[in-house]
PDB file of C-alpha atoms in Angstrom:
ATOM      1  CA  ALA A  48      12.491  -5.427 -23.759  1.00 56.00           C
ATOM      2  CA  PHE A  49      14.672  -5.323 -21.344  1.00 57.00           C
ATOM      3  CA  ALA A  50      15.477  -9.029 -21.474  1.00 63.00           C
ATOM      4  CA  ARG A  51      16.018  -8.816 -25.586  1.00 67.00           C
ATOM      5  CA  LEU A  52      18.262  -5.733 -24.371  1.00 64.00           C
ATOM      6  CA  ALA A  53      20.058  -7.994 -21.908  1.00 66.00           C
ATOM      7  CA  GLU A  54      20.335 -11.389 -23.874  1.00 71.00           C
ATOM      8  CA  GLU A  55      22.205  -9.113 -26.860  1.00 71.00           C
ATOM      9  CA  ARG A  56      24.650  -7.945 -24.532  1.00 71.00           C
ATOM     10  CA  THR A  57      25.669 -11.208 -22.932  1.00 72.00           C
ATOM     11  CA  LEU A  58      25.759 -13.139 -26.263  1.00 73.00           C
ATOM     12  CA  ARG A  59      28.083  -9.715 -27.166  1.00 72.00           C
ATOM     13  CA  CYS A  60      29.986  -9.946 -24.219  1.00 69.00           C
ATOM     14  CA  GLU A  61      30.659 -13.909 -24.807  1.00 74.00           C
ATOM     15  CA  ALA A  62      31.818 -12.806 -28.714  1.00 71.00           C
ATOM     16  CA  GLU A  63      33.854 -10.394 -27.518  1.00 71.00           C
ATOM     17  CA  HIS A  64      35.624 -13.086 -24.821  1.00 70.00           C
ATOM     18  CA  LYS A  65      36.410 -15.595 -27.133  1.00 75.00           C
ATOM     19  CA  LEU A  66      37.335 -12.947 -29.398  1.00 70.00           C
ATOM     20  CA  ARG A  67      39.964 -12.059 -27.173  1.00 74.00           C
ATOM     21  CA  GLN A  68      40.633 -15.996 -26.057  1.00 73.00           C
ATOM     22  CA  THR A  69      41.443 -16.691 -29.941  1.00 72.00           C
ATOM     23  CA  ALA A  70      43.745 -13.473 -30.306  1.00 68.00           C
ATOM     24  CA  ALA A  71      45.740 -14.970 -27.218  1.00 68.00           C
ATOM     25  CA  HIS A  72      45.803 -18.412 -28.297  1.00 65.00           C
ATOM     26  CA  LEU A  73      46.832 -17.168 -31.903  1.00 62.00           C
ATOM     27  CA  GLN A  74      49.849 -15.265 -30.464  1.00 61.00           C
ATOM     28  CA  GLN A  75      50.964 -18.283 -28.224  1.00 65.00           C
ATOM     29  CA  GLN A  76      51.069 -20.215 -31.592  1.00 60.00           C
ATOM     30  CA  ILE A  77      53.400 -17.535 -33.263  1.00 55.00           C
ATOM     31  CA  PRO A  78      57.464 -18.763 -33.066  1.00 56.00           C
ATOM     32  CA  SER A  79      58.807 -17.692 -29.559  1.00 53.00           C
ATOM     33  CA  GLU A  80      61.535 -15.813 -31.348  1.00 49.00           C
ATOM     34  CA  GLU A  81      59.031 -13.684 -33.204  1.00 48.00           C
ATOM     35  CA  ARG A  82      57.630 -12.755 -29.767  1.00 46.00           C
ATOM     36  CA  ASP A  83      59.039 -10.039 -27.427  1.00 43.00           C
ATOM     37  CA  VAL A  84      60.986 -11.764 -24.820  1.00 38.00           C
ATOM     38  CA  HIS A  85      59.179 -10.294 -21.989  1.00 37.00           C
ATOM     39  CA  GLY A  86      56.236 -11.419 -23.116  1.00 37.00           C
ATOM     40  CA  ILE A  87      54.724  -7.981 -23.426  1.00 34.00           C
ATOM     41  CA  GLY A  88      53.993  -7.937 -27.310  1.00 37.00           C
ATOM     42  CA  LEU A  89      55.047  -8.187 -30.836  1.00 36.00           C
ATOM     43  CA  GLN A  90      58.081  -6.787 -31.447  1.00 39.00           C
ATOM     44  CA  ASP A  91      57.531  -3.995 -34.487  1.00 41.00           C
ATOM     45  CA  ASP A  92      60.886  -3.980 -36.257  1.00 42.00           C
ATOM     46  CA  SER A  93      62.410  -7.539 -37.299  1.00 46.00           C
ATOM     47  CA  ASN A  94      59.730  -9.361 -36.837  1.00 43.00           C
ATOM     48  CA  GLY A  95      57.385  -7.290 -38.755  1.00 42.00           C
ATOM     49  CA  ASN A  96      56.041 -10.497 -40.471  1.00 41.00           C
ATOM     50  CA  ALA A  97      54.886 -12.046 -37.399  1.00 39.00           C
ATOM     51  CA  LEU A  98      52.427  -9.472 -36.291  1.00 39.00           C
ATOM     52  CA  SER A  99      51.187  -9.071 -40.215  1.00 37.00           C
ATOM     53  CA  ARG A 100      50.601 -12.801 -39.511  1.00 39.00           C
ATOM     54  CA  PHE A 101      48.570 -12.163 -36.107  1.00 39.00           C
ATOM     55  CA  SER A 102      47.103  -8.916 -37.207  1.00 41.00           C
ATOM     56  CA  SER A 103      45.347 -11.117 -40.303  1.00 39.00           C
ATOM     57  CA  TYR A 104      44.389 -14.090 -38.251  1.00 40.00           C
ATOM     58  CA  ARG A 105      42.508 -11.528 -35.419  1.00 40.00           C
ATOM     59  CA  ALA A 106      40.766  -9.928 -38.489  1.00 40.00           C
ATOM     60  CA  THR A 107      39.721 -12.917 -40.181  1.00 41.00           C
ATOM     61  CA  TRP A 108      38.161 -14.327 -37.362  1.00 42.00           C
ATOM     62  CA  GLY A 109      36.430 -11.575 -36.581  1.00 43.00           C
ATOM     63  CA  CYS A 110      34.569 -11.154 -39.900  1.00 44.00           C
ATOM     64  CA  GLN A 111      33.730 -14.232 -39.659  1.00 48.00           C
ATOM     65  CA  SER A 112      32.561 -15.070 -36.538  1.00 50.00           C
ATOM     66  CA  VAL A 113      31.100 -11.880 -35.106  1.00 49.00           C
ATOM     67  CA  PRO A 114      27.886 -10.796 -36.711  1.00 53.00           C
ATOM     68  CA  ASP A 115      27.793  -7.137 -37.290  1.00 56.00           C
ATOM     69  CA  THR A 116      24.413  -7.581 -35.487  1.00 58.00           C
ATOM     70  CA  VAL A 117      23.514  -9.642 -32.887  1.00 58.00           C
ATOM     71  CA  GLN A 118      20.307 -11.268 -33.265  1.00 60.00           C
ATOM     72  CA  SER A 119      17.783 -11.684 -30.234  1.00 63.00           C
ATOM     73  CA  ALA A 120      16.976 -14.818 -28.765  1.00 64.00           C
ATOM     74  CA  GLN A 121      14.418 -16.995 -29.595  1.00 69.00           C
ATOM     75  CA  MET A 122      11.969 -16.589 -26.926  1.00 68.00           C
ATOM     76  CA  PRO A 123       9.105 -19.030 -25.987  1.00 71.00           C
ATOM     77  CA  ASP A 124       5.767 -18.140 -26.816  1.00 76.00           C
ATOM     78  CA  PRO A 125       3.744 -16.835 -23.566  1.00 73.00           C
ATOM     79  CA  LEU A 126       1.016 -19.090 -22.010  1.00 72.00           C
ATOM     80  CA  PHE A 127      -2.519 -17.654 -21.720  1.00 76.00           C
ATOM     81  CA  PHE A 128      -5.211 -18.921 -19.417  1.00 73.00           C
ATOM     82  CA  SER A 129      -8.687 -18.658 -18.772  1.00 77.00           C
ATOM     83  CA  ALA A 130      -9.926 -18.809 -15.110  1.00 74.00           C
ATOM     84  CA  THR A 131     -12.476 -18.152 -13.032  1.00 77.00           C
ATOM     85  CA  CYS A 132     -13.097 -16.805  -9.260  1.00 75.00           C
ATOM     86  CA  THR A 133     -13.622 -20.369  -8.001  1.00 78.00           C
ATOM     87  CA  ASP A 134     -10.337 -21.801 -10.144  1.00 80.00           C
ATOM     88  CA  ILE A 135      -8.640 -18.753  -8.695  1.00 77.00           C
ATOM     89  CA  VAL A 136      -9.582 -19.819  -5.242  1.00 77.00           C
ATOM     90  CA  ASP A 137      -8.553 -23.541  -5.690  1.00 80.00           C
ATOM     91  CA  ALA A 138      -5.151 -22.901  -7.222  1.00 81.00           C
ATOM     92  CA  LEU A 139      -4.459 -20.645  -4.150  1.00 77.00           C
ATOM     93  CA  LEU A 140      -5.954 -23.309  -1.807  1.00 77.00           C
ATOM     94  CA  HIS A 141      -5.111 -26.303  -3.400  1.00 80.00           C
ATOM     95  CA  GLY A 142      -2.046 -25.491  -5.386  1.00 81.00           C
ATOM     96  CA  VAL A 143      -1.187 -25.497  -9.608  1.00 78.00           C
ATOM     97  CA  SER A 144       1.509 -27.226 -10.847  1.00 75.00           C
ATOM     98  CA  TYR A 145       1.470 -25.048 -14.346  1.00 68.00           C
ATOM     99  CA  LEU A 146       1.011 -21.662 -12.069  1.00 68.00           C
ATOM    100  CA  ASP A 147       3.356 -22.787  -9.696  1.00 71.00           C
ATOM    101  CA  PHE A 148       1.075 -22.277  -6.601  1.00 74.00           C
ATOM    102  CA  ALA A 149       2.051 -24.339  -3.764  1.00 78.00           C
ATOM    103  CA  ARG A 150      -1.007 -26.099  -1.836  1.00 82.00           C
ATOM    104  CA  VAL A 151      -1.829 -23.894   1.438  1.00 84.00           C
ATOM    105  CA  GLU A 152      -1.900 -26.754   3.963  1.00 85.00           C
ATOM    106  CA  CYS A 153      -2.667 -25.422   7.262  1.00 88.00           C
ATOM    107  CA  PRO A 154      -6.630 -25.548   7.773  1.00 89.00           C
ATOM    108  CA  ARG A 155      -6.333 -21.729   9.353  1.00 92.00           C
ATOM    109  CA  THR A 156      -4.706 -20.420   6.572  1.00 91.00           C
ATOM    110  CA  ARG A 157      -6.962 -21.979   4.099  1.00 88.00           C
ATOM    111  CA  ARG A 158      -9.973 -20.493   5.814  1.00 91.00           C
ATOM    112  CA  THR A 159      -8.267 -16.853   6.151  1.00 93.00           C
ATOM    113  CA  VAL A 160      -7.745 -17.314   2.323  1.00 89.00           C
ATOM    114  CA  GLN A 161     -11.160 -18.691   1.440  1.00 88.00           C
ATOM    115  CA  THR A 162     -12.849 -15.694   3.545  1.00 92.00           C
ATOM    116  CA  MET A 163     -10.629 -13.000   1.887  1.00 90.00           C
ATOM    117  CA  MET A 164     -11.372 -14.593  -1.722  1.00 86.00           C
ATOM    118  CA  ASP A 165     -14.635 -14.141  -1.145  1.00 86.00           C
ATOM    119  CA  LEU A 166     -14.866 -10.835   0.182  1.00 88.00           C
ATOM    120  CA  LEU A 167     -12.499  -9.354  -2.736  1.00 85.00           C
ATOM    121  CA  VAL A 168     -15.026 -10.845  -5.166  1.00 80.00           C
ATOM    122  CA  HIS A 169     -17.939  -9.747  -3.671  1.00 76.00           C
ATOM    123  CA  PRO A 170     -19.661  -7.049  -6.587  1.00 69.00           C
ATOM    124  CA  ARG A 171     -19.912  -4.412  -3.854  1.00 68.00           C
ATOM    125  CA  ILE A 172     -16.170  -4.169  -2.837  1.00 70.00           C
ATOM    126  CA  GLY A 173     -13.435  -2.854  -5.461  1.00 71.00           C
ATOM    127  CA  GLY A 174     -10.225  -3.916  -5.918  1.00 80.00           C
ATOM    128  CA  ALA A 175      -7.304  -4.331  -2.699  1.00 88.00           C
ATOM    129  CA  LEU A 176      -4.281  -5.146  -2.446  1.00 92.00           C
ATOM    130  CA  VAL A 177      -4.085  -7.863   0.397  1.00 93.00           C
ATOM    131  CA  ALA A 178      -0.662 -10.179   1.855  1.00 93.00           C
ATOM    132  CA  ILE A 179      -1.317 -13.033   4.333  1.00 94.00           C
ATOM    133  CA  ALA A 180       1.674 -14.604   5.976  1.00 93.00           C
ATOM    134  CA  GLU A 181       2.699 -15.037   9.732  1.00 93.00           C
ATOM    135  CA  PRO A 182       3.189 -12.159  11.640  1.00 89.00           C
ATOM    136  CA  GLU A 183       7.020 -13.421  12.124  1.00 90.00           C
ATOM    137  CA  ALA A 184       7.400 -13.147   7.996  1.00 91.00           C
ATOM    138  CA  PHE A 185       6.236  -9.719   8.210  1.00 91.00           C
ATOM    139  CA  SER A 186       8.543  -8.756  10.758  1.00 88.00           C
ATOM    140  CA  ASP A 187      11.499 -10.959   8.715  1.00 87.00           C
ATOM    141  CA  VAL A 188      10.854  -8.612   5.518  1.00 88.00           C
ATOM    142  CA  PHE A 189       9.569  -5.096   7.460  1.00 87.00           C
ATOM    143  CA  ALA A 190      11.800  -3.636   9.855  1.00 75.00           C
ATOM    144  CA  ASP A 191       9.117  -1.433  11.497  1.00 70.00           C
ATOM    145  CA  ILE A 192       6.893  -3.889  12.190  1.00 70.00           C
ATOM    146  CA  ALA A 193       6.597  -4.595  15.875  1.00 57.00           C
ATOM    147  CA  GLY A 194       9.312  -7.508  16.491  1.00 53.00           C
ATOM    148  CA  GLY A 195      10.982  -6.797  13.400  1.00 50.00           C
ATOM    149  CA  SER A 196      14.411  -7.915  12.569  1.00 48.00           C
ATOM    150  CA  ASP A 197      17.384  -6.221  12.938  1.00 54.00           C
ATOM    151  CA  ARG A 198      17.035  -2.722  11.164  1.00 51.00           C
ATOM    152  CA  SER A 199      20.503  -2.720   9.281  1.00 54.00           C
ATOM    153  CA  VAL A 200      19.536  -5.675   7.931  1.00 54.00           C
ATOM    154  CA  ALA A 201      15.964  -5.221   6.354  1.00 45.00           C
ATOM    155  CA  ARG A 202      15.935  -3.484   3.679  1.00 67.00           C
ATOM    156  CA  ALA A 203      11.550  -2.743   3.084  1.00 87.00           C
ATOM    157  CA  SER A 204       9.694  -0.760   5.218  1.00 90.00           C
ATOM    158  CA  ILE A 205       5.793   0.557   5.456  1.00 91.00           C
ATOM    159  CA  ARG A 206       4.558   3.497   5.684  1.00 92.00           C
ATOM    160  CA  THR A 207       0.606   4.326   6.852  1.00 93.00           C
ATOM    161  CA  CYS A 208      -1.257   6.272   4.373  1.00 94.00           C
ATOM    162  CA  ASP A 209      -4.032   7.437   6.537  1.00 94.00           C
ATOM    163  CA  GLU A 210      -2.015   8.273   9.892  1.00 94.00           C
ATOM    164  CA  GLY A 211      -3.352   4.659  11.249  1.00 94.00           C
ATOM    165  CA  TYR A 212      -7.092   4.861  10.903  1.00 96.00           C
ATOM    166  CA  MET A 213      -7.324   1.705   9.438  1.00 96.00           C
ATOM    167  CA  ASN A 214      -5.341   0.130  12.140  1.00 96.00           C
ATOM    168  CA  ASP A 215      -7.401   1.476  14.464  1.00 96.00           C
ATOM    169  CA  ARG A 216     -10.882   0.627  13.199  1.00 96.00           C
ATOM    170  CA  LEU A 217      -9.735  -3.006  12.568  1.00 96.00           C
ATOM    171  CA  ARG A 218      -8.456  -3.238  16.186  1.00 95.00           C
ATOM    172  CA  GLY A 219      -8.941  -6.831  17.015  1.00 95.00           C
ATOM    173  CA  VAL A 220     -11.509  -7.541  14.511  1.00 97.00           C
ATOM    174  CA  HIS A 221     -11.536 -10.652  12.846  1.00 97.00           C
ATOM    175  CA  ILE A 222     -11.846 -11.342   8.915  1.00 96.00           C
ATOM    176  CA  SER A 223     -15.205 -13.608   9.558  1.00 95.00           C
ATOM    177  CA  ASP A 224     -16.869 -10.390  11.384  1.00 96.00           C
ATOM    178  CA  LYS A 225     -19.237  -8.289   9.353  1.00 94.00           C
ATOM    179  CA  LYS A 226     -17.337  -5.311  10.905  1.00 95.00           C
ATOM    180  CA  PHE A 227     -14.189  -6.375   8.470  1.00 95.00           C
ATOM    181  CA  ALA A 228     -16.235  -6.730   5.815  1.00 92.00           C
ATOM    182  CA  ASP A 229     -17.900  -3.512   6.105  1.00 93.00           C
ATOM    183  CA  ALA A 230     -14.883  -1.730   6.827  1.00 94.00           C
ATOM    184  CA  LEU A 231     -13.285  -3.321   3.556  1.00 93.00           C
ATOM    185  CA  ARG A 232     -16.219  -2.804   1.268  1.00 91.00           C
ATOM    186  CA  ASP A 233     -16.259   1.335   2.349  1.00 93.00           C
ATOM    187  CA  PHE A 234     -12.225   1.396   1.962  1.00 93.00           C
ATOM    188  CA  ALA A 235     -12.099  -0.300  -1.551  1.00 90.00           C
ATOM    189  CA  MET A 236     -15.470   1.277  -2.886  1.00 88.00           C
ATOM    190  CA  HIS A 237     -14.426   4.367  -5.415  1.00 85.00           C
ATOM    191  CA  THR A 238     -14.865   7.829  -4.414  1.00 87.00           C
ATOM    192  CA  GLU A 239     -13.787  11.086  -5.650  1.00 86.00           C
ATOM    193  CA  GLY A 240      -9.928  11.575  -5.068  1.00 88.00           C
ATOM    194  CA  ASP A 241      -9.859   8.186  -3.630  1.00 89.00           C
ATOM    195  CA  ARG A 242     -10.242   9.417  -0.170  1.00 94.00           C
ATOM    196  CA  TRP A 243     -13.508   8.653   2.378  1.00 95.00           C
ATOM    197  CA  PRO A 244     -16.435  11.039   1.296  1.00 94.00           C
ATOM    198  CA  ASP A 245     -16.881  14.382   3.663  1.00 94.00           C
ATOM    199  CA  ASP A 246     -20.089  12.867   4.533  1.00 94.00           C
ATOM    200  CA  TYR A 247     -18.851   9.921   5.536  1.00 95.00           C
ATOM    201  CA  PRO A 248     -20.729   9.015   9.071  1.00 94.00           C
ATOM    202  CA  ASP A 249     -17.457   8.222  10.963  1.00 95.00           C
ATOM    203  CA  GLU A 250     -15.768  11.499  11.209  1.00 95.00           C
ATOM    204  CA  GLU A 251     -11.954  10.326  12.075  1.00 95.00           C
ATOM    205  CA  ALA A 252     -12.373   9.051   8.175  1.00 95.00           C
ATOM    206  CA  ARG A 253     -13.074  12.006   6.376  1.00 95.00           C
ATOM    207  CA  GLY A 254     -10.777  13.349   3.868  1.00 95.00           C
ATOM    208  CA  ARG A 255      -8.271  10.472   4.215  1.00 95.00           C
ATOM    209  CA  PRO A 256      -6.262   8.829   1.489  1.00 94.00           C
ATOM    210  CA  LYS A 257      -8.120   5.328   0.396  1.00 93.00           C
ATOM    211  CA  ASP A 258      -4.243   4.076  -0.252  1.00 92.00           C
ATOM    212  CA  GLY A 259      -2.200   1.342   0.346  1.00 94.00           C
ATOM    213  CA  ALA A 260      -2.094  -2.633   1.327  1.00 95.00           C
ATOM    214  CA  PHE A 261      -3.830  -4.949   3.696  1.00 96.00           C
ATOM    215  CA  LEU A 262      -1.346  -7.085   5.835  1.00 96.00           C
ATOM    216  CA  LEU A 263      -3.316  -9.936   7.404  1.00 96.00           C
ATOM    217  CA  SER A 264      -2.033 -12.789  10.051  1.00 96.00           C
ATOM    218  CA  THR A 265      -2.759 -16.166   8.758  1.00 95.00           C
ATOM    219  CA  SER A 266      -4.950 -16.506  11.951  1.00 95.00           C
ATOM    220  CA  GLY A 267      -7.180 -13.504  10.071  1.00 96.00           C
ATOM    221  CA  TYR A 268      -6.385 -10.211  12.524  1.00 97.00           C
ATOM    222  CA  ARG A 269      -4.744  -7.414  10.678  1.00 95.00           C
ATOM    223  CA  VAL A 270      -0.858  -6.525  11.086  1.00 94.00           C
ATOM    224  CA  ASN A 271      -1.225  -3.524   8.904  1.00 94.00           C
ATOM    225  CA  CYS A 272      -3.661  -1.645   7.194  1.00 95.00           C
ATOM    226  CA  SER A 273      -3.598   1.302   4.409  1.00 95.00           C
ATOM    227  CA  VAL A 274       0.202   0.874   4.596  1.00 94.00           C
ATOM    228  CA  LYS A 275       2.828   1.827   1.527  1.00 93.00           C
ATOM    229  CA  LEU A 276       5.227  -1.040   0.796  1.00 92.00           C
ATOM    230  CA  LEU A 277       8.579   0.304   0.279  1.00 90.00           C
ATOM    231  CA  GLY A 278      11.878  -0.836  -0.642  1.00 87.00           C
ATOM    232  CA  LEU A 279      10.978  -4.506  -1.767  1.00 85.00           C
ATOM    233  CA  GLN A 280      13.323  -6.443  -3.545  1.00 79.00           C
ATOM    234  CA  PRO A 281      12.403  -7.923  -6.926  1.00 74.00           C
ATOM    235  CA  ALA A 282      12.140 -11.584  -6.788  1.00 68.00           C
ATOM    236  CA  GLY A 283      14.909 -11.612  -9.734  1.00 66.00           C
ATOM    237  CA  ARG A 284      17.285  -9.533 -11.846  1.00 68.00           C
ATOM    238  CA  TRP A 285      18.863 -10.044 -15.106  1.00 68.00           C
ATOM    239  CA  ASN A 286      22.816  -9.195 -15.027  1.00 67.00           C
ATOM    240  CA  ASN A 287      24.483  -6.457 -16.762  1.00 63.00           C
ATOM    241  CA  VAL A 288      21.095  -4.621 -16.967  1.00 56.00           C
TER     242      VAL A 288
END
């Protein structure tokens, strides 16, 4: 809907701009003696005919060229794909041109992605938001990650959801470690109120929210866990919307 509104507004602005250009061109075609000597506008006394002529040109052009209702642009039909978990893993690791996925070249990064995908498709693990990147890349985007770039430049930030519980629990734990899989499984498992149960074995977890994203380094260690991602800029934006 926003795309259609943006397209319609663009078409309307272009039509109005063309109308003004044509009007200015027609005004230049009127003999100089029929125009104001200072170029401010047409005289309305002795040159009334010239004013009428210019007005009729503008009215005729406007009626013939500017529709009462700007039609929406014809958009291409959406493309639909069916994919299995194996297809998704292959796309992430090896790249798929029609999905605009680039191949992951680094062997270490590929192992990390493969391991995380194996965890996420496990039937005992629910949904989770996971981002895998070099620590420096996270620092460039999120100013409050240790070693982050200039805070006056970076706009995005992170906020912990559980007062650092998952960060402490997974400190120094590799993604291939069973402790990591167990922690992710318990975190992603749906519970009442999306909080750690009051009878959970680890008393430090009890009652804390089970929300937020996991930021992992390409080496397979956590950068931040259970955090809100705030202030991320959109990948693209529409003009005049």
